[in-house]
Amino acid sequence: MSRSIVAKLAVSVFVTGAILLGQASAANIPVAVKALITDAKKEGELSVYGRTLKPTAIREFNKRLNAFYGIDVKLNMAGGFHTAKAAEIQLAVKKGAPTGIDVFWTSYATSFRLERAKALTKFDWTTLGIDPALKASEFGVKSHDVSLAFVSYNTNLVKSSEAPKTWDDLLNPKWKGRITMPRSPAVWVYMT
């Protein structure tokens, strides 16, 4: 990750917080972020992959980003199947090709794949004034949790008293062939 990409990441993290919390202002951001804004201005564009938003929401987010920092940066946002995009990024990194993405706004389960593929750069988030408790790893921070993860069962087929309550309960042979779940282990990761 180049310095300019880190700059754009820093800007996006702080803008997200500013928009969501509505309390921050560019005047009280950390010195490290101010130093990176110059690089972001030079590049002039920020590509974020992660959430599918309406074009009007992206335009409004872009307008607020520019107003907050006093910059003129074009914001590109796209979303889709994160596992597939992570695989594309892994391949691009392996081949030495540009990924076209500055910020990958995704789950830890997906980012872990990118960490293993050495597609991310370690960064000291505390220099940006980010609470160390929000650090997910040397590569990312927890910005929010919008995932509602749960296990459900058909109460017409399984009595509440017999429903599995733990992972070990699911290992009971009586559940063999009677359990469905997503391909991704993410649901289990989110519940831990």
mmCIF file of C-alpha atoms in Angstrom:
data_model
loop_
_atom_site.group_PDB
_atom_site.id
_atom_site.type_symbol
_atom_site.label_atom_id
_atom_site.label_comp_id
_atom_site.label_asym_id
_atom_site.label_seq_id
_atom_site.Cartn_x
_atom_site.Cartn_y
_atom_site.Cartn_z
ATOM 1 C CA MET A 1 0.000 0.000 0.000
ATOM 2 C CA SER A 2 1.526 3.304 -1.023
ATOM 3 C CA ARG A 3 1.613 6.405 1.169
ATOM 4 C CA SER A 4 -1.163 7.940 -0.927
ATOM 5 C CA ILE A 5 -3.383 4.915 -0.410
ATOM 6 C CA VAL A 6 -2.750 5.090 3.320
ATOM 7 C CA ALA A 7 -3.651 8.768 3.117
ATOM 8 C CA LYS A 8 -6.905 7.976 1.411
ATOM 9 C CA LEU A 9 -7.638 5.267 3.933
ATOM 10 C CA ALA A 10 -7.000 7.682 6.777
ATOM 11 C CA VAL A 11 -9.255 10.266 5.205
ATOM 12 C CA SER A 12 -12.052 7.758 4.648
ATOM 13 C CA VAL A 13 -11.863 6.453 8.219
ATOM 14 C CA PHE A 14 -12.076 9.942 9.686
ATOM 15 C CA VAL A 15 -14.783 11.100 7.304
ATOM 16 C CA THR A 16 -16.874 8.048 8.121
ATOM 17 C CA GLY A 17 -16.557 8.880 11.793
ATOM 18 C CA ALA A 18 -17.287 12.540 11.202
ATOM 19 C CA ILE A 19 -20.390 11.802 9.189
ATOM 20 C CA LEU A 20 -21.681 9.157 11.568
ATOM 21 C CA LEU A 21 -20.901 11.050 14.761
ATOM 22 C CA GLY A 22 -21.275 14.583 13.439
ATOM 23 C CA GLN A 23 -18.940 15.955 16.130
ATOM 24 C CA ALA A 24 -15.505 16.027 14.527
ATOM 25 C CA SER A 25 -14.109 18.847 12.496
ATOM 26 C CA ALA A 26 -11.041 19.038 10.297
ATOM 27 C CA ALA A 27 -9.507 21.471 12.787
ATOM 28 C CA ASN A 28 -9.117 18.826 15.482
ATOM 29 C CA ILE A 29 -7.836 15.873 13.480
ATOM 30 C CA PRO A 30 -4.418 14.432 14.337
ATOM 31 C CA VAL A 31 -1.304 15.980 12.800
ATOM 32 C CA ALA A 32 -0.539 12.656 11.071
ATOM 33 C CA VAL A 33 -3.839 12.855 9.179
ATOM 34 C CA LYS A 34 -3.226 16.474 8.167
ATOM 35 C CA ALA A 35 0.139 15.428 6.744
ATOM 36 C CA LEU A 36 -1.533 12.736 4.638
ATOM 37 C CA ILE A 37 -4.250 14.992 3.212
ATOM 38 C CA THR A 38 -1.718 16.683 0.924
ATOM 39 C CA ASP A 39 -1.015 13.325 -0.729
ATOM 40 C CA ALA A 40 -4.728 12.594 -1.053
ATOM 41 C CA LYS A 41 -5.241 15.970 -2.763
ATOM 42 C CA LYS A 42 -2.503 15.166 -5.287
ATOM 43 C CA GLU A 43 -4.036 11.831 -6.196
ATOM 44 C CA GLY A 44 -7.523 13.328 -6.490
ATOM 45 C CA GLU A 45 -9.489 10.093 -6.388
ATOM 46 C CA LEU A 46 -10.541 7.546 -3.762
ATOM 47 C CA SER A 47 -11.805 4.077 -4.701
ATOM 48 C CA VAL A 48 -13.660 2.236 -1.948
ATOM 49 C CA TYR A 49 -14.952 -1.298 -2.378
ATOM 50 C CA GLY A 50 -17.349 -2.680 0.143
ATOM 51 C CA ARG A 51 -20.843 -1.329 0.372
ATOM 52 C CA THR A 52 -23.376 -0.974 -2.390
ATOM 53 C CA LEU A 53 -24.947 2.435 -1.979
ATOM 54 C CA LYS A 54 -27.369 4.490 -4.012
ATOM 55 C CA PRO A 55 -25.627 6.971 -6.325
ATOM 56 C CA THR A 56 -27.264 9.822 -4.393
ATOM 57 C CA ALA A 57 -25.727 8.538 -1.131
ATOM 58 C CA ILE A 58 -22.287 8.302 -2.748
ATOM 59 C CA ARG A 59 -22.580 11.857 -4.098
ATOM 60 C CA GLU A 60 -23.603 13.144 -0.655
ATOM 61 C CA PHE A 61 -20.767 11.247 1.039
ATOM 62 C CA ASN A 62 -18.336 12.662 -1.554
ATOM 63 C CA LYS A 63 -19.651 16.189 -1.019
ATOM 64 C CA ARG A 64 -19.199 15.896 2.756
ATOM 65 C CA LEU A 65 -15.731 14.362 2.394
ATOM 66 C CA ASN A 66 -14.602 17.312 0.299
ATOM 67 C CA ALA A 67 -16.272 19.898 2.543
ATOM 68 C CA PHE A 68 -14.880 18.373 5.733
ATOM 69 C CA TYR A 69 -11.276 18.344 4.536
ATOM 70 C CA GLY A 70 -11.398 21.278 2.123
ATOM 71 C CA ILE A 71 -10.342 19.054 -0.763
ATOM 72 C CA ASP A 72 -11.637 18.116 -4.199
ATOM 73 C CA VAL A 73 -11.390 14.330 -4.399
ATOM 74 C CA LYS A 74 -13.598 12.120 -6.553
ATOM 75 C CA LEU A 75 -15.086 9.266 -4.523
ATOM 76 C CA ASN A 76 -15.771 5.980 -6.295
ATOM 77 C CA MET A 77 -17.684 3.365 -4.306
ATOM 78 C CA ALA A 78 -18.636 -0.130 -5.390
ATOM 79 C CA GLY A 79 -19.835 -3.287 -3.718
ATOM 80 C CA GLY A 80 -20.369 -6.913 -4.531
ATOM 81 C CA PHE A 81 -19.262 -10.382 -3.507
ATOM 82 C CA HIS A 82 -16.382 -9.723 -1.114
ATOM 83 C CA THR A 83 -14.885 -13.210 -1.266
ATOM 84 C CA ALA A 84 -14.577 -12.992 -5.058
ATOM 85 C CA LYS A 85 -13.106 -9.471 -4.890
ATOM 86 C CA ALA A 86 -10.588 -10.625 -2.263
ATOM 87 C CA ALA A 87 -9.535 -13.444 -4.607
ATOM 88 C CA GLU A 88 -9.095 -10.906 -7.449
ATOM 89 C CA ILE A 89 -6.939 -8.733 -5.195
ATOM 90 C CA GLN A 90 -4.840 -11.713 -4.112
ATOM 91 C CA LEU A 91 -4.205 -12.622 -7.748
ATOM 92 C CA ALA A 92 -3.376 -9.022 -8.694
ATOM 93 C CA VAL A 93 -0.882 -8.757 -5.831
ATOM 94 C CA LYS A 94 0.684 -12.087 -6.786
ATOM 95 C CA LYS A 95 1.074 -10.890 -10.400
ATOM 96 C CA GLY A 96 2.283 -7.419 -9.379
ATOM 97 C CA ALA A 97 -0.733 -5.723 -10.980
ATOM 98 C CA PRO A 98 -2.638 -2.754 -9.523
ATOM 99 C CA THR A 99 -5.870 -3.677 -7.746
ATOM 100 C CA GLY A 100 -7.768 -0.471 -8.480
ATOM 101 C CA ILE A 101 -8.944 -0.345 -4.855
ATOM 102 C CA ASP A 102 -7.694 2.023 -2.173
ATOM 103 C CA VAL A 103 -9.952 0.938 0.681
ATOM 104 C CA PHE A 104 -11.609 -2.468 1.100
ATOM 105 C CA TRP A 105 -14.458 -1.974 3.575
ATOM 106 C CA THR A 106 -15.148 -5.581 4.519
ATOM 107 C CA SER A 107 -15.440 -8.115 7.300
ATOM 108 C CA TYR A 108 -12.498 -9.415 9.261
ATOM 109 C CA ALA A 109 -13.112 -12.868 7.763
ATOM 110 C CA THR A 110 -12.443 -11.454 4.285
ATOM 111 C CA SER A 111 -9.598 -9.182 5.339
ATOM 112 C CA PHE A 112 -7.854 -12.129 6.984
ATOM 113 C CA ARG A 113 -7.494 -13.727 3.522
ATOM 114 C CA LEU A 114 -5.816 -10.549 2.282
ATOM 115 C CA GLU A 115 -3.483 -10.525 5.290
ATOM 116 C CA ARG A 116 -2.373 -14.095 4.543
ATOM 117 C CA ALA A 117 -1.798 -13.170 0.889
ATOM 118 C CA LYS A 118 0.382 -10.220 1.981
ATOM 119 C CA ALA A 119 -1.971 -7.862 0.149
ATOM 120 C CA LEU A 120 -2.121 -5.422 3.070
ATOM 121 C CA THR A 121 0.439 -3.168 4.715
ATOM 122 C CA LYS A 122 0.913 -2.864 8.469
ATOM 123 C CA PHE A 123 0.033 0.559 9.790
ATOM 124 C CA ASP A 124 0.177 2.224 13.213
ATOM 125 C CA TRP A 125 -3.415 3.419 13.546
ATOM 126 C CA THR A 126 -2.698 5.292 16.783
ATOM 127 C CA THR A 127 -0.817 7.956 14.779
ATOM 128 C CA LEU A 128 -4.192 8.851 13.306
ATOM 129 C CA GLY A 129 -5.761 9.265 16.721
ATOM 130 C CA ILE A 130 -7.738 6.042 16.432
ATOM 131 C CA ASP A 131 -8.498 4.388 19.760
ATOM 132 C CA PRO A 132 -6.254 1.306 20.095
ATOM 133 C CA ALA A 133 -9.329 -0.664 21.208
ATOM 134 C CA LEU A 134 -10.640 -0.373 17.628
ATOM 135 C CA LYS A 135 -7.589 -2.103 16.168
ATOM 136 C CA ALA A 136 -8.612 -5.361 14.480
ATOM 137 C CA SER A 137 -5.035 -6.142 13.454
ATOM 138 C CA GLU A 138 -1.930 -4.328 12.203
ATOM 139 C CA PHE A 139 -3.843 -3.912 8.951
ATOM 140 C CA GLY A 140 -7.312 -2.763 9.868
ATOM 141 C CA VAL A 141 -9.656 -1.159 12.327
ATOM 142 C CA LYS A 142 -13.189 -1.914 13.454
ATOM 143 C CA SER A 143 -15.343 0.942 12.243
ATOM 144 C CA HIS A 144 -18.750 -0.551 12.960
ATOM 145 C CA ASP A 145 -20.622 -3.815 13.179
ATOM 146 C CA VAL A 146 -23.651 -4.077 10.958
ATOM 147 C CA SER A 147 -23.871 -7.869 10.921
ATOM 148 C CA LEU A 148 -26.649 -9.538 12.815
ATOM 149 C CA ALA A 149 -25.548 -13.153 13.154
ATOM 150 C CA PHE A 150 -27.767 -15.806 14.645
ATOM 151 C CA VAL A 151 -28.652 -19.462 14.409
ATOM 152 C CA SER A 152 -32.281 -20.283 13.762
ATOM 153 C CA TYR A 153 -34.219 -23.516 13.704
ATOM 154 C CA ASN A 154 -37.672 -24.729 12.687
ATOM 155 C CA THR A 155 -39.739 -24.893 15.879
ATOM 156 C CA ASN A 156 -42.165 -27.283 14.151
ATOM 157 C CA LEU A 157 -39.358 -29.840 13.791
ATOM 158 C CA VAL A 158 -37.171 -29.155 16.831
ATOM 159 C CA LYS A 159 -38.356 -28.514 20.387
ATOM 160 C CA SER A 160 -36.729 -25.576 22.144
ATOM 161 C CA SER A 161 -35.377 -27.886 24.841
ATOM 162 C CA GLU A 162 -33.684 -30.061 22.178
ATOM 163 C CA ALA A 163 -32.226 -27.254 20.057
ATOM 164 C CA PRO A 164 -28.424 -27.152 19.946
ATOM 165 C CA LYS A 165 -26.995 -24.421 22.171
ATOM 166 C CA THR A 166 -23.258 -24.799 21.504
ATOM 167 C CA TRP A 167 -20.875 -25.800 18.735
ATOM 168 C CA ASP A 168 -20.343 -29.133 20.505
ATOM 169 C CA ASP A 169 -24.109 -29.738 20.476
ATOM 170 C CA LEU A 170 -23.989 -29.534 16.664
ATOM 171 C CA LEU A 171 -21.457 -32.374 16.599
ATOM 172 C CA ASN A 172 -24.090 -34.767 17.937
ATOM 173 C CA PRO A 173 -24.802 -37.395 15.213
ATOM 174 C CA LYS A 174 -28.555 -36.701 15.456
ATOM 175 C CA TRP A 175 -27.950 -33.426 13.564
ATOM 176 C CA LYS A 176 -26.083 -35.077 10.663
ATOM 177 C CA GLY A 177 -27.779 -34.120 7.389
ATOM 178 C CA ARG A 178 -30.165 -31.770 9.173
ATOM 179 C CA ILE A 179 -28.060 -28.604 9.278
ATOM 180 C CA THR A 180 -27.593 -25.997 6.579
ATOM 181 C CA MET A 181 -25.290 -23.014 6.683
ATOM 182 C CA PRO A 182 -23.556 -20.538 4.375
ATOM 183 C CA ARG A 183 -20.348 -21.584 2.590
ATOM 184 C CA SER A 184 -18.428 -18.949 4.473
ATOM 185 C CA PRO A 185 -17.354 -19.477 8.076
ATOM 186 C CA ALA A 186 -18.127 -15.801 8.679
ATOM 187 C CA VAL A 187 -21.320 -16.483 10.642
ATOM 188 C CA TRP A 188 -19.277 -18.372 13.243
ATOM 189 C CA VAL A 189 -16.594 -15.690 13.284
ATOM 190 C CA TYR A 190 -19.194 -12.977 13.888
ATOM 191 C CA MET A 191 -20.721 -14.885 16.806
ATOM 192 C CA THR A 192 -17.408 -15.295 18.646
#
